Coordinates of C-alpha atoms in Angstrom, one line a residue:
Chain A
M291 CA 42.4 -47.8 127.6
Q292 CA 42.2 -48.3 131.3
R293 CA 44.7 -50.3 133.2
R294 CA 45.7 -50.8 136.7
T295 CA 49.3 -51.7 137.0
F296 CA 50.3 -50.6 140.5
L297 CA 52.7 -51.8 143.1
Q298 CA 51.2 -55.0 144.3
S299 CA 49.9 -56.3 141.0
L300 CA 53.2 -55.4 139.3
A301 CA 55.1 -57.5 141.7
A302 CA 53.0 -60.5 140.7
A303 CA 53.1 -59.6 137.0
G304 CA 56.9 -59.4 137.2
A305 CA 57.1 -63.2 137.5
L306 CA 55.4 -63.6 134.1
S307 CA 58.2 -61.6 132.5
A308 CA 56.7 -61.2 129.0
L309 CA 58.5 -57.9 128.9
P310 CA 61.6 -56.4 127.2
F311 CA 64.1 -56.9 130.0
G312 CA 63.5 -60.7 130.0
A313 CA 64.6 -61.3 126.5
R314 CA 68.3 -62.1 126.8
S315 CA 69.2 -65.7 127.3
E316 CA 70.6 -66.7 130.7
A317 CA 73.8 -68.0 129.2
A318 CA 74.7 -64.6 127.8
V319 CA 74.0 -62.6 131.0
A320 CA 76.8 -61.7 133.3
S321 CA 76.0 -60.6 136.8
A322 CA 77.4 -58.0 139.2
V323 CA 80.9 -58.7 140.3
S324 CA 82.0 -58.3 144.0
V325 CA 84.7 -55.8 144.7
N326 CA 86.6 -58.7 146.2
N327 CA 87.2 -59.8 142.6
L328 CA 88.2 -56.5 141.2
P329 CA 91.8 -55.2 140.8
E330 CA 93.2 -52.7 143.2
L331 CA 93.0 -49.1 141.8
A332 CA 96.4 -47.3 141.8
G333 CA 97.4 -44.1 140.1
D334 CA 95.9 -40.7 139.4
L335 CA 92.3 -40.1 138.3
T336 CA 90.3 -36.9 137.9
L337 CA 86.6 -37.4 138.1
Y338 CA 84.0 -34.7 137.1
L339 CA 81.0 -35.4 139.2
G340 CA 77.5 -34.0 138.6
R341 CA 75.4 -33.4 141.7
G342 CA 74.1 -36.6 143.1
E343 CA 71.6 -37.8 145.6
G344 CA 72.7 -36.0 148.8
G345 CA 76.0 -37.3 150.1
L346 CA 75.5 -40.9 149.0
Y347 CA 77.6 -40.7 145.9
E348 CA 80.3 -39.1 148.1
N349 CA 80.0 -42.1 150.5
V350 CA 80.7 -44.4 147.6
L351 CA 83.7 -42.4 146.4
Q352 CA 85.0 -42.3 150.0
A353 CA 84.7 -46.0 150.3
I354 CA 86.5 -46.6 147.0
R355 CA 89.3 -44.3 148.2
Q356 CA 89.6 -46.1 151.5
R357 CA 89.7 -49.5 149.8
N358 CA 92.3 -48.3 147.3
P359 CA 95.0 -46.2 149.2
K360 CA 97.2 -46.0 146.1
L361 CA 94.4 -44.3 144.2
N362 CA 94.8 -40.5 144.0
L363 CA 91.3 -39.4 143.1
E364 CA 90.7 -35.8 142.3
I365 CA 87.0 -34.7 142.1
R366 CA 85.5 -31.7 140.5
R367 CA 81.9 -31.2 141.4
G368 CA 79.2 -29.1 139.8
A369 CA 75.9 -29.2 138.0
T370 CA 75.9 -32.0 135.5
A371 CA 75.1 -29.9 132.4
A372 CA 77.7 -27.3 133.3
L373 CA 80.3 -29.9 133.7
A374 CA 79.4 -31.4 130.3
N375 CA 79.8 -28.0 128.7
T376 CA 83.1 -27.5 130.5
L377 CA 84.4 -30.9 129.1
I378 CA 83.5 -29.8 125.6
A379 CA 85.1 -26.4 126.0
E380 CA 88.2 -28.0 127.4
A381 CA 88.4 -30.4 124.4
Q382 CA 87.9 -27.6 122.0
A383 CA 90.8 -25.7 123.7
G384 CA 93.0 -28.8 123.4
V385 CA 93.0 -29.2 127.2
K386 CA 92.1 -32.5 129.0
R387 CA 91.7 -32.3 132.7
A388 CA 89.1 -35.1 133.4
D389 CA 89.6 -38.8 133.0
L390 CA 86.0 -39.7 134.0
F391 CA 82.6 -38.0 133.9
W392 CA 79.9 -39.3 136.2
A393 CA 76.6 -37.5 135.3
V394 CA 73.3 -37.6 137.0
D395 CA 71.4 -37.5 133.7
T396 CA 71.8 -39.1 130.4
G397 CA 71.3 -36.0 128.3
S398 CA 74.7 -34.7 129.5
I399 CA 76.3 -38.0 128.7
G400 CA 74.9 -37.6 125.1
L401 CA 76.6 -34.2 124.7
I402 CA 80.0 -35.9 125.4
T403 CA 79.5 -39.0 123.3
D404 CA 78.1 -37.0 120.4
A405 CA 81.3 -34.9 120.6
G406 CA 83.3 -38.1 120.2
L407 CA 85.1 -37.6 123.5
A408 CA 84.1 -40.9 125.2
K409 CA 86.3 -44.0 124.9
P410 CA 84.9 -47.3 123.9
L411 CA 84.0 -49.6 126.8
P412 CA 85.5 -53.1 127.3
A413 CA 82.9 -55.7 126.5
D414 CA 82.7 -57.2 130.0
I415 CA 81.4 -53.9 131.4
S416 CA 78.4 -53.8 129.1
S417 CA 77.6 -57.5 129.5
Q418 CA 76.8 -57.0 133.1
L419 CA 74.1 -54.5 132.4
K420 CA 70.4 -55.3 131.9
D421 CA 69.1 -55.4 128.4
G422 CA 68.3 -52.0 126.9
F423 CA 71.0 -50.3 128.9
Q424 CA 74.1 -51.4 127.0
Y425 CA 76.0 -48.7 125.2
P426 CA 79.4 -48.7 123.4
S427 CA 81.0 -45.7 125.0
W428 CA 79.3 -45.1 128.4
T429 CA 77.6 -47.1 131.1
P430 CA 74.6 -46.4 133.1
V431 CA 75.2 -46.7 136.8
T432 CA 71.7 -46.5 138.3
G433 CA 68.2 -45.8 137.0
R434 CA 65.1 -44.0 137.9
V435 CA 61.6 -44.5 136.4
R436 CA 58.9 -42.0 135.7
T437 CA 55.8 -42.8 137.7
L438 CA 52.3 -41.6 138.5
P439 CA 52.0 -41.1 142.3
Y440 CA 48.3 -41.0 143.2
N441 CA 46.3 -40.2 146.3
T442 CA 44.9 -43.5 147.6
E443 CA 42.0 -41.7 149.4
R444 CA 40.8 -39.8 146.3
L445 CA 41.5 -42.3 143.6
S446 CA 41.6 -46.0 143.0
A447 CA 44.2 -47.5 140.7
D448 CA 41.6 -48.6 138.1
K449 CA 40.7 -45.0 137.4
I450 CA 44.1 -44.1 136.1
P451 CA 44.8 -44.5 132.4
D452 CA 47.7 -46.7 131.4
S453 CA 48.6 -44.3 128.6
I454 CA 50.4 -41.1 129.4
M455 CA 48.8 -39.4 126.5
A456 CA 45.3 -40.2 127.8
L457 CA 45.9 -38.2 130.9
A458 CA 45.6 -34.9 128.9
D459 CA 41.9 -35.7 128.3
S460 CA 41.1 -37.1 131.8
D461 CA 39.2 -35.2 134.5
L462 CA 41.8 -35.9 137.1
S463 CA 43.5 -33.1 138.9
I464 CA 47.3 -33.3 138.3
G465 CA 50.4 -32.0 140.1
W466 CA 53.5 -31.3 138.0
A467 CA 56.8 -29.5 138.1
P468 CA 57.4 -28.2 134.5
A469 CA 60.6 -26.4 135.5
Y470 CA 62.2 -29.5 136.9
A471 CA 65.0 -31.2 134.9
S472 CA 63.5 -34.7 135.2
F473 CA 60.1 -33.5 133.9
Q474 CA 61.8 -31.8 131.0
S475 CA 63.7 -35.0 130.1
F476 CA 60.4 -36.8 130.2
V477 CA 58.8 -34.3 127.8
T478 CA 61.8 -34.6 125.6
A479 CA 61.2 -38.3 125.4
M480 CA 57.5 -37.7 124.6
R481 CA 58.5 -35.3 121.9
I482 CA 60.8 -37.9 120.3
L483 CA 58.3 -40.7 120.6
E484 CA 55.1 -38.9 119.9
G485 CA 56.1 -35.9 117.9
E486 CA 56.0 -32.1 118.5
K487 CA 52.3 -31.6 117.8
A488 CA 51.0 -34.4 120.0
T489 CA 53.3 -33.3 122.8
A490 CA 52.2 -29.7 122.5
N491 CA 48.5 -30.8 122.7
W492 CA 49.3 -33.0 125.7
L493 CA 51.0 -30.1 127.5
R494 CA 48.0 -27.8 126.8
G495 CA 45.6 -30.5 127.8
V496 CA 47.3 -31.3 131.1
N497 CA 47.8 -27.6 131.8
R498 CA 44.0 -27.2 132.0
H499 CA 43.8 -29.3 135.1
A500 CA 47.3 -29.1 136.6
T501 CA 48.8 -27.4 139.5
K502 CA 52.5 -26.4 139.3
Y503 CA 55.1 -27.2 142.0
A504 CA 58.7 -26.3 142.2
G505 CA 60.1 -29.8 142.5
E506 CA 58.9 -33.4 142.2
L507 CA 59.1 -34.1 145.9
G508 CA 56.7 -31.2 146.2
V509 CA 54.4 -32.9 143.7
V510 CA 54.4 -36.2 145.6
M511 CA 53.7 -34.4 148.9
A512 CA 50.9 -32.5 147.3
V513 CA 49.4 -35.8 146.1
E514 CA 49.8 -37.2 149.6
R515 CA 48.0 -34.2 151.1
G516 CA 45.2 -34.6 148.6
E517 CA 45.7 -31.3 146.9
V518 CA 45.6 -33.2 143.5
D519 CA 44.6 -36.7 142.5
L520 CA 47.9 -37.7 141.0
G521 CA 51.2 -36.3 139.8
F522 CA 54.2 -36.9 137.6
A523 CA 57.4 -37.7 139.4
N524 CA 60.5 -40.0 139.6
H525 CA 59.9 -43.1 141.6
Y526 CA 62.2 -42.5 144.5
Y527 CA 60.4 -39.5 146.0
T528 CA 57.3 -41.7 146.7
L529 CA 59.4 -44.5 148.1
R530 CA 61.3 -42.2 150.4
L531 CA 58.1 -40.5 151.6
K532 CA 56.6 -43.9 152.4
A533 CA 59.8 -44.9 154.2
G534 CA 59.4 -41.9 156.5
K535 CA 55.6 -42.0 156.6
P536 CA 54.4 -45.6 156.0
D537 CA 50.7 -44.7 156.2
A538 CA 51.1 -41.9 153.6
N539 CA 48.1 -41.7 151.3
V540 CA 50.1 -42.3 148.1
D541 CA 50.9 -45.2 145.9
L542 CA 52.5 -45.6 142.5
A543 CA 51.0 -46.3 139.1
F544 CA 52.8 -46.8 135.9
T545 CA 51.9 -46.2 132.3
R546 CA 52.9 -48.8 129.7
G547 CA 55.4 -48.5 126.8
D548 CA 55.4 -44.7 126.6
A549 CA 57.3 -41.7 128.0
G550 CA 55.3 -41.9 131.2
C551 CA 57.4 -44.9 132.3
L552 CA 60.7 -43.8 130.9
V553 CA 63.7 -45.2 132.7
N554 CA 66.4 -42.6 132.8
A555 CA 69.9 -43.2 134.2
S556 CA 72.9 -41.7 135.8
G557 CA 76.0 -42.7 133.8
I558 CA 79.7 -42.7 133.6
L559 CA 82.1 -42.5 130.7
S560 CA 85.9 -42.4 130.3
L561 CA 87.7 -39.7 128.4
T562 CA 91.1 -41.6 128.9
D563 CA 92.4 -44.8 127.5
G564 CA 93.9 -47.4 129.8
D565 CA 92.8 -49.8 132.5
L566 CA 92.4 -47.5 135.5
P567 CA 89.3 -45.5 134.4
F568 CA 87.5 -48.7 133.3
N569 CA 88.5 -50.4 136.6
F570 CA 87.1 -47.5 138.5
M571 CA 83.8 -47.9 136.5
R572 CA 83.8 -51.6 137.5
Y573 CA 83.7 -50.5 141.2
L574 CA 80.6 -48.4 140.6
L575 CA 79.0 -51.4 138.9
S576 CA 80.1 -53.8 141.6
A577 CA 77.4 -55.8 143.5
E578 CA 78.2 -53.8 146.7
V579 CA 77.9 -50.3 145.3
Q580 CA 74.8 -51.2 143.3
A581 CA 73.2 -52.7 146.4
Y582 CA 74.2 -49.6 148.4
L583 CA 72.6 -47.2 146.0
S584 CA 69.5 -49.3 145.8
S585 CA 68.9 -49.6 149.5
E586 CA 70.1 -46.2 150.6
A587 CA 69.1 -43.9 147.7
Y588 CA 66.3 -46.0 146.2
E589 CA 68.0 -45.9 142.9
I590 CA 67.4 -48.8 140.4
P591 CA 70.4 -51.0 140.0
L592 CA 71.0 -51.6 136.3
V593 CA 73.5 -54.5 136.7
N594 CA 72.1 -58.0 136.6
G595 CA 71.5 -59.8 139.8
V596 CA 71.1 -56.8 142.2
K597 CA 67.7 -56.3 143.9
A598 CA 65.6 -53.3 143.1
P599 CA 64.8 -50.9 145.9
Q600 CA 62.1 -52.0 148.3
G601 CA 58.7 -50.9 147.3
L602 CA 59.4 -50.9 143.5
P603 CA 58.3 -53.6 141.2
P604 CA 60.9 -55.7 139.5
M605 CA 62.5 -54.1 136.4
A606 CA 61.2 -57.0 134.3
S607 CA 57.7 -55.8 135.0
L608 CA 58.2 -52.3 133.8
T609 CA 57.6 -51.4 130.2
P610 CA 59.8 -48.3 129.4
P611 CA 59.7 -47.1 125.8
E612 CA 62.6 -48.1 123.5
L613 CA 64.7 -45.0 123.3
D614 CA 68.4 -44.2 123.1
L615 CA 68.7 -42.2 126.3
R616 CA 71.4 -40.0 124.8
K617 CA 68.7 -38.4 122.7
L618 CA 67.4 -36.7 125.8
A619 CA 70.3 -34.3 125.4
D620 CA 68.2 -32.6 122.8
L621 CA 66.5 -30.3 125.4
R622 CA 66.4 -27.0 123.5
P623 CA 63.3 -27.8 121.3
T624 CA 61.6 -29.1 124.4
L625 CA 62.0 -25.9 126.3
G626 CA 60.9 -23.9 123.2
L627 CA 57.8 -26.0 123.0
M628 CA 57.0 -25.7 126.7
R629 CA 57.4 -21.9 126.5
E630 CA 55.3 -21.8 123.3
V631 CA 52.3 -23.5 125.0
G632 CA 52.7 -21.4 128.2
V633 CA 53.7 -24.0 130.7
L634 CA 57.2 -22.4 131.4
Chain B
M235 CA 69.6 -4.9 169.0
K236 CA 71.5 -7.8 170.6
T237 CA 73.4 -7.4 173.7
A238 CA 77.2 -7.4 173.4
K239 CA 77.4 -10.8 175.0
T240 CA 74.8 -12.4 172.7
L241 CA 76.5 -10.8 169.8
L242 CA 79.9 -12.3 170.6
A243 CA 78.3 -15.7 171.1
S244 CA 76.6 -15.4 167.7
I245 CA 79.8 -14.3 166.1
A246 CA 81.7 -17.2 167.6
F247 CA 79.0 -19.6 166.3
G248 CA 79.0 -18.0 162.9
L249 CA 82.7 -18.3 162.6
S250 CA 82.7 -21.9 163.6
L251 CA 80.8 -22.7 160.4
T252 CA 82.5 -23.3 157.1
A253 CA 83.7 -20.4 155.1
L254 CA 81.4 -18.8 152.6
P255 CA 81.2 -20.6 149.3
T256 CA 80.4 -17.5 147.3
V257 CA 83.2 -15.0 146.9
V258 CA 81.8 -12.5 144.5
S259 CA 79.8 -9.8 146.3
A260 CA 77.4 -7.4 144.6
N261 CA 80.2 -4.9 144.5
G262 CA 83.0 -6.9 143.0
V263 CA 85.4 -9.8 143.7
V264 CA 86.4 -10.2 147.3
T265 CA 90.2 -10.0 147.6
D266 CA 92.5 -12.1 149.6
Q267 CA 92.6 -9.3 152.1
V268 CA 89.8 -11.0 153.9
N269 CA 92.1 -13.9 154.8
H270 CA 94.5 -11.5 156.6
L271 CA 92.1 -9.5 158.8
K272 CA 94.6 -8.9 161.6
A273 CA 97.0 -7.0 159.3
H274 CA 94.1 -4.7 158.3
L275 CA 92.4 -4.0 161.6
G276 CA 93.9 -0.5 161.8
E277 CA 92.7 0.3 158.4
Y278 CA 89.2 -1.0 159.2
S279 CA 89.0 1.0 162.4
E280 CA 89.9 4.1 160.4
E281 CA 87.3 3.3 157.8
V282 CA 84.5 2.9 160.3
S283 CA 85.4 6.2 161.9
W284 CA 85.4 7.8 158.4
L285 CA 82.0 6.3 157.6
V286 CA 80.5 7.6 160.9
E287 CA 81.9 11.0 160.1
K288 CA 80.6 11.0 156.5
Y289 CA 77.1 9.8 157.6
D290 CA 77.0 12.6 160.2
G291 CA 77.9 15.0 157.4
V292 CA 74.9 13.8 155.4
V293 CA 72.6 14.6 158.3
T294 CA 74.2 18.1 158.5
T295 CA 73.6 18.6 154.8
Y296 CA 70.0 17.5 155.3
T297 CA 69.5 20.2 157.9
K298 CA 70.4 22.7 155.2
K299 CA 69.1 21.2 152.0
G300 CA 66.3 18.9 153.1
K301 CA 65.1 16.4 150.5
Q302 CA 67.6 17.8 147.9
T303 CA 70.3 16.0 149.8
D304 CA 72.1 13.4 147.5
T305 CA 71.2 10.1 149.1
Q306 CA 73.2 8.0 146.7
Q307 CA 76.3 9.0 148.6
L308 CA 75.1 7.0 151.6
I309 CA 75.6 3.9 149.4
D310 CA 78.8 5.1 147.7
Y311 CA 80.6 5.7 151.0
W312 CA 79.8 2.2 152.2
E313 CA 80.9 0.5 149.0
E314 CA 84.1 2.5 148.9
V315 CA 85.7 0.9 152.0
N316 CA 87.6 -2.4 152.2
F317 CA 85.8 -3.1 155.5
H318 CA 82.8 -3.8 153.3
S319 CA 84.3 -7.1 152.1
A320 CA 85.6 -8.0 155.6
I321 CA 82.2 -8.0 157.2
E322 CA 80.4 -9.4 154.1
T323 CA 82.6 -12.5 154.2
Q324 CA 82.8 -12.9 158.0
Y325 CA 79.5 -12.2 159.5
I326 CA 76.6 -11.6 157.1
P327 CA 73.9 -10.9 159.6
I328 CA 75.5 -7.6 160.6
Y329 CA 76.3 -6.9 157.0
A330 CA 72.5 -7.0 156.4
T331 CA 71.9 -4.7 159.4
I332 CA 74.3 -2.1 157.9
W333 CA 72.4 -2.1 154.6
Q334 CA 69.1 -1.8 156.6
G335 CA 70.6 1.2 158.4
I336 CA 71.8 2.8 155.2
Y337 CA 68.4 2.5 153.6
G338 CA 66.8 3.6 156.9
M339 CA 68.6 6.9 156.5
K340 CA 68.0 7.1 152.7
T341 CA 64.3 6.6 153.1
A342 CA 64.0 9.1 156.0
I343 CA 65.7 11.8 153.8
E344 CA 63.7 11.0 150.7
E345 CA 60.5 11.1 152.7
G346 CA 61.4 14.4 154.3
A347 CA 61.4 13.1 157.8
D348 CA 62.2 15.4 160.7
V349 CA 65.9 15.6 161.7
A350 CA 65.3 13.7 165.0
T351 CA 64.0 10.7 163.0
L352 CA 67.0 10.9 160.7
R353 CA 69.3 11.1 163.7
A354 CA 67.6 7.9 165.1
E355 CA 68.3 6.1 161.9
Q356 CA 71.9 7.3 161.8
S357 CA 72.3 6.1 165.4
K358 CA 71.1 2.6 164.4
L359 CA 73.6 2.6 161.5
N360 CA 76.5 3.7 163.6
Q361 CA 75.7 1.0 166.1
A362 CA 75.7 -1.6 163.3
L363 CA 79.0 -0.3 162.0
W364 CA 80.7 -0.5 165.4
Q365 CA 79.2 -4.0 166.0
A366 CA 80.6 -5.0 162.6
L367 CA 84.0 -3.8 163.5
G368 CA 83.8 -5.9 166.7
A369 CA 82.8 -8.9 164.7
V370 CA 85.7 -8.5 162.3
K371 CA 88.1 -8.2 165.3
V372 CA 86.8 -11.4 166.7
A373 CA 87.1 -13.0 163.3
A374 CA 90.7 -11.7 163.1
H375 CA 91.5 -13.3 166.5
Y376 CA 90.2 -16.7 165.4
Q377 CA 91.7 -16.4 162.0
D378 CA 95.1 -15.7 163.6
K379 CA 94.7 -18.9 165.7
G380 CA 93.8 -20.9 162.6
V381 CA 90.4 -21.7 164.0
I382 CA 88.3 -20.6 161.1
A383 CA 88.7 -21.7 157.5
K384 CA 90.0 -19.4 154.8
V385 CA 87.6 -17.7 152.6
Q386 CA 87.6 -19.7 149.5
T387 CA 88.6 -18.1 146.2
T388 CA 86.7 -20.6 144.1
E389 CA 83.2 -22.0 144.5
Q390 CA 83.2 -25.2 146.6
E391 CA 80.5 -27.8 146.5
P392 CA 79.4 -29.0 150.0
T393 CA 79.8 -32.8 150.0
T394 CA 77.9 -33.9 153.1
A395 CA 74.4 -33.2 154.4
P396 CA 75.6 -31.1 157.4
A397 CA 77.8 -29.1 155.0
V398 CA 74.8 -28.6 152.7
I399 CA 72.7 -27.3 155.7
D400 CA 75.5 -24.9 156.7
D401 CA 75.7 -23.7 153.1
I402 CA 71.9 -23.1 153.0
E403 CA 72.1 -21.1 156.2
K404 CA 74.8 -18.9 154.8
R405 CA 72.8 -18.4 151.6
L406 CA 69.7 -17.4 153.7
D407 CA 71.8 -14.9 155.6
K408 CA 72.8 -13.4 152.3
V409 CA 69.2 -13.3 151.2
V410 CA 68.5 -11.0 154.2
A411 CA 71.5 -8.9 153.3
K412 CA 70.5 -8.5 149.6
Y413 CA 67.0 -7.7 150.7
A414 CA 68.3 -5.1 153.1
E415 CA 70.3 -3.8 150.1
Q416 CA 67.0 -3.5 148.3
L417 CA 68.0 -6.0 145.7
T418 CA 64.7 -7.9 145.8
E419 CA 65.1 -9.8 142.6
V420 CA 68.6 -10.9 143.6
A421 CA 67.3 -12.0 147.0
T422 CA 64.4 -14.0 145.4
T423 CA 66.8 -15.7 143.0
M424 CA 69.0 -16.7 145.9
V425 CA 66.1 -18.3 147.7
H426 CA 65.3 -20.3 144.5
D427 CA 68.9 -21.3 144.1
A428 CA 69.2 -22.4 147.7
Y429 CA 66.2 -24.6 147.2
L430 CA 67.0 -26.1 143.8
Q431 CA 70.8 -26.4 144.2
R432 CA 71.0 -27.3 147.8
F433 CA 67.9 -28.3 149.7
E434 CA 66.6 -30.6 146.9
G435 CA 69.8 -32.6 147.3
I436 CA 69.1 -33.5 151.0
E437 CA 65.3 -33.5 151.2
G438 CA 65.1 -37.1 149.9
A439 CA 67.1 -38.3 152.9
L440 CA 65.3 -35.9 155.2
I441 CA 61.8 -37.0 154.2
E442 CA 62.7 -40.5 155.5
Q443 CA 63.4 -38.9 158.9
D444 CA 60.6 -36.3 159.2
A445 CA 58.1 -35.8 156.4
D446 CA 56.3 -33.0 158.2
L447 CA 59.6 -31.0 158.6
V448 CA 60.3 -31.3 154.9
E449 CA 56.8 -30.1 154.1
D450 CA 57.2 -27.2 156.4
L451 CA 60.6 -26.2 154.8
E452 CA 59.2 -26.7 151.3
K453 CA 56.5 -24.2 152.1
D454 CA 59.1 -21.8 153.5
F455 CA 61.4 -22.0 150.4
N456 CA 58.7 -21.9 147.9
V457 CA 55.9 -19.7 149.4
T458 CA 56.6 -17.9 152.7
L459 CA 60.1 -16.4 152.0
P460 CA 59.6 -15.6 148.3
Q461 CA 56.3 -13.9 149.0
A462 CA 57.9 -11.9 151.8
L463 CA 60.6 -10.6 149.4
D464 CA 58.2 -8.3 147.7
G465 CA 59.9 -5.0 148.5
K466 CA 57.2 -4.0 151.0
T467 CA 57.9 -6.4 153.8
S468 CA 60.2 -5.0 156.5
V469 CA 63.8 -6.3 156.7
D470 CA 63.1 -7.3 160.3
K471 CA 60.2 -9.5 159.2
V472 CA 62.3 -11.2 156.4
R473 CA 65.0 -11.7 159.0
S474 CA 62.5 -13.3 161.3
I475 CA 61.3 -15.8 158.6
V476 CA 64.9 -16.7 157.9
E477 CA 65.7 -17.2 161.6
T478 CA 62.7 -19.5 161.8
M479 CA 63.9 -21.5 158.8
K480 CA 67.3 -21.7 160.3
N481 CA 65.8 -23.3 163.4
K482 CA 64.1 -25.9 161.3
L483 CA 67.3 -26.5 159.3
A484 CA 69.2 -27.1 162.6
K485 CA 66.7 -29.8 163.4
A486 CA 67.1 -31.2 159.9
R487 CA 70.9 -31.2 160.4
K488 CA 70.6 -33.2 163.6
L489 CA 68.3 -35.8 162.0
L490 CA 70.6 -36.1 158.9
V491 CA 73.7 -36.6 161.1
E492 CA 71.9 -39.3 163.0
A493 CA 70.7 -41.0 159.8
E494 CA 74.2 -41.0 158.4
Q495 CA 75.5 -42.6 161.5
N496 CA 73.0 -45.4 161.1
R497 CA 73.7 -45.9 157.4
K498 CA 75.3 -49.2 156.3
D499 CA 78.8 -49.3 154.9
V500 CA 79.3 -49.3 151.2
F501 CA 81.8 -52.2 151.4

């Protein structure tokens, strides 16, 4: 099947909204709350913070500190997966040092919720979130969507399949970063949705006409240079490249309803009962923080009523697959499969 | 070799940067002694004199035994002294030059070079050792005044873009040091880690400022430098690539600072 859902047409299609995010009735939807309406934070909190997008998460935390002088916020930083493993090890040892865990990927969240360490969320937190992103014991903060950046000099949008699986059999040259964590999460989603055999065949098929890059920004830049026709990458690399180079020969296409347009998320959970950790979460979901991460980091706000980053179609026009994001924690079989077919 | 004036300026610049984030050297854990340099300057001076004497002894042995001379002792002597950690944590560029000098002597012996060639290599090593002692004395002076940060005993994550750039520059200096130490796989892994754990975190913001600069650095991290770390490229050539990268990183740092100043407030 051919399709051409790309930036401009998606923006128009978004208004039709015959898509999964438009299903909830307006009456049941709560929107983002301003920090002006949130309680002051006071007391001690320890946050384990996975590496974020440059210093922007740090800016958010600094702003929260400045606004709440009675908050004593201790932060332990590290790779998200390593922090998740630390939390589990600490729990097994009967030690609890962290009150909150802010992870840059949902797989690590899954490790903690599966271990039963996350506390249930108050209902008002979940009710602010877009449909499909409401979970009982953790909340997404911002999202990122898998995309197909393509070279606009070498390719027109109508030549790109709207099925991720169809790309394995196409004659397009492809850039990918198999060692990259986001790519591996995407393959995990494909494995869960399509099965091991289909995923192995897809990896073999793409590998025949793919060029490897170290990271997904490298993929997008290779697409822009015309080294390959298209690539696999999270949306923000292309948007940031176009922000710095508006005439860049790259645009975004999306697949429909499969792992190729998976929306993954950063997320936060509480390991401690009480109001303070949940009130802290409310700051991250506030209208101001969501708008900041959207405009400055090009991340997708997942709270209702906050605009998506410039250059990305409305969330309502995207068709991510239905998938409990915590299942992306099951990475080991994915790595085994990728090694087995020779792409790692 | 740098002139003394240039060297001192470089040291002062190097010391003005944040303390090294990594505290475990190839030869063990760095002790807290590196935070009390002034108290150990006498010991370090004695160690450098001892090293110079030992390396001179190796040359004397070579005049008698030729290629049968045990070259492992060149490394063992260096790893035996506490001064090793002092320079590794305070001024990595000279730390790399010392390893370059040690392997210069080692190679000359193993290849059966004439004594004059070996003496020339010994002279370069001696010069590096005395320069290193000078660097540690400068560091002790600034440490005593509280100008430079303590060497951290635990890994610290840089939290701002300039801090990330500083951290990358330190890591690249260590790449040269490890390459000079002939630990090519370690050096290559360090380049990959510097890219994946550090540069990737800032390149999204940087590409908004200068896409060509990001492309250039991407190539350096992923192609130019890893390919140079093949065990055949000279240490001087690897050092030159790193210096070029550091110039580009300095430009990146300036752009990121300017971008941060123009960023809107969260609240």
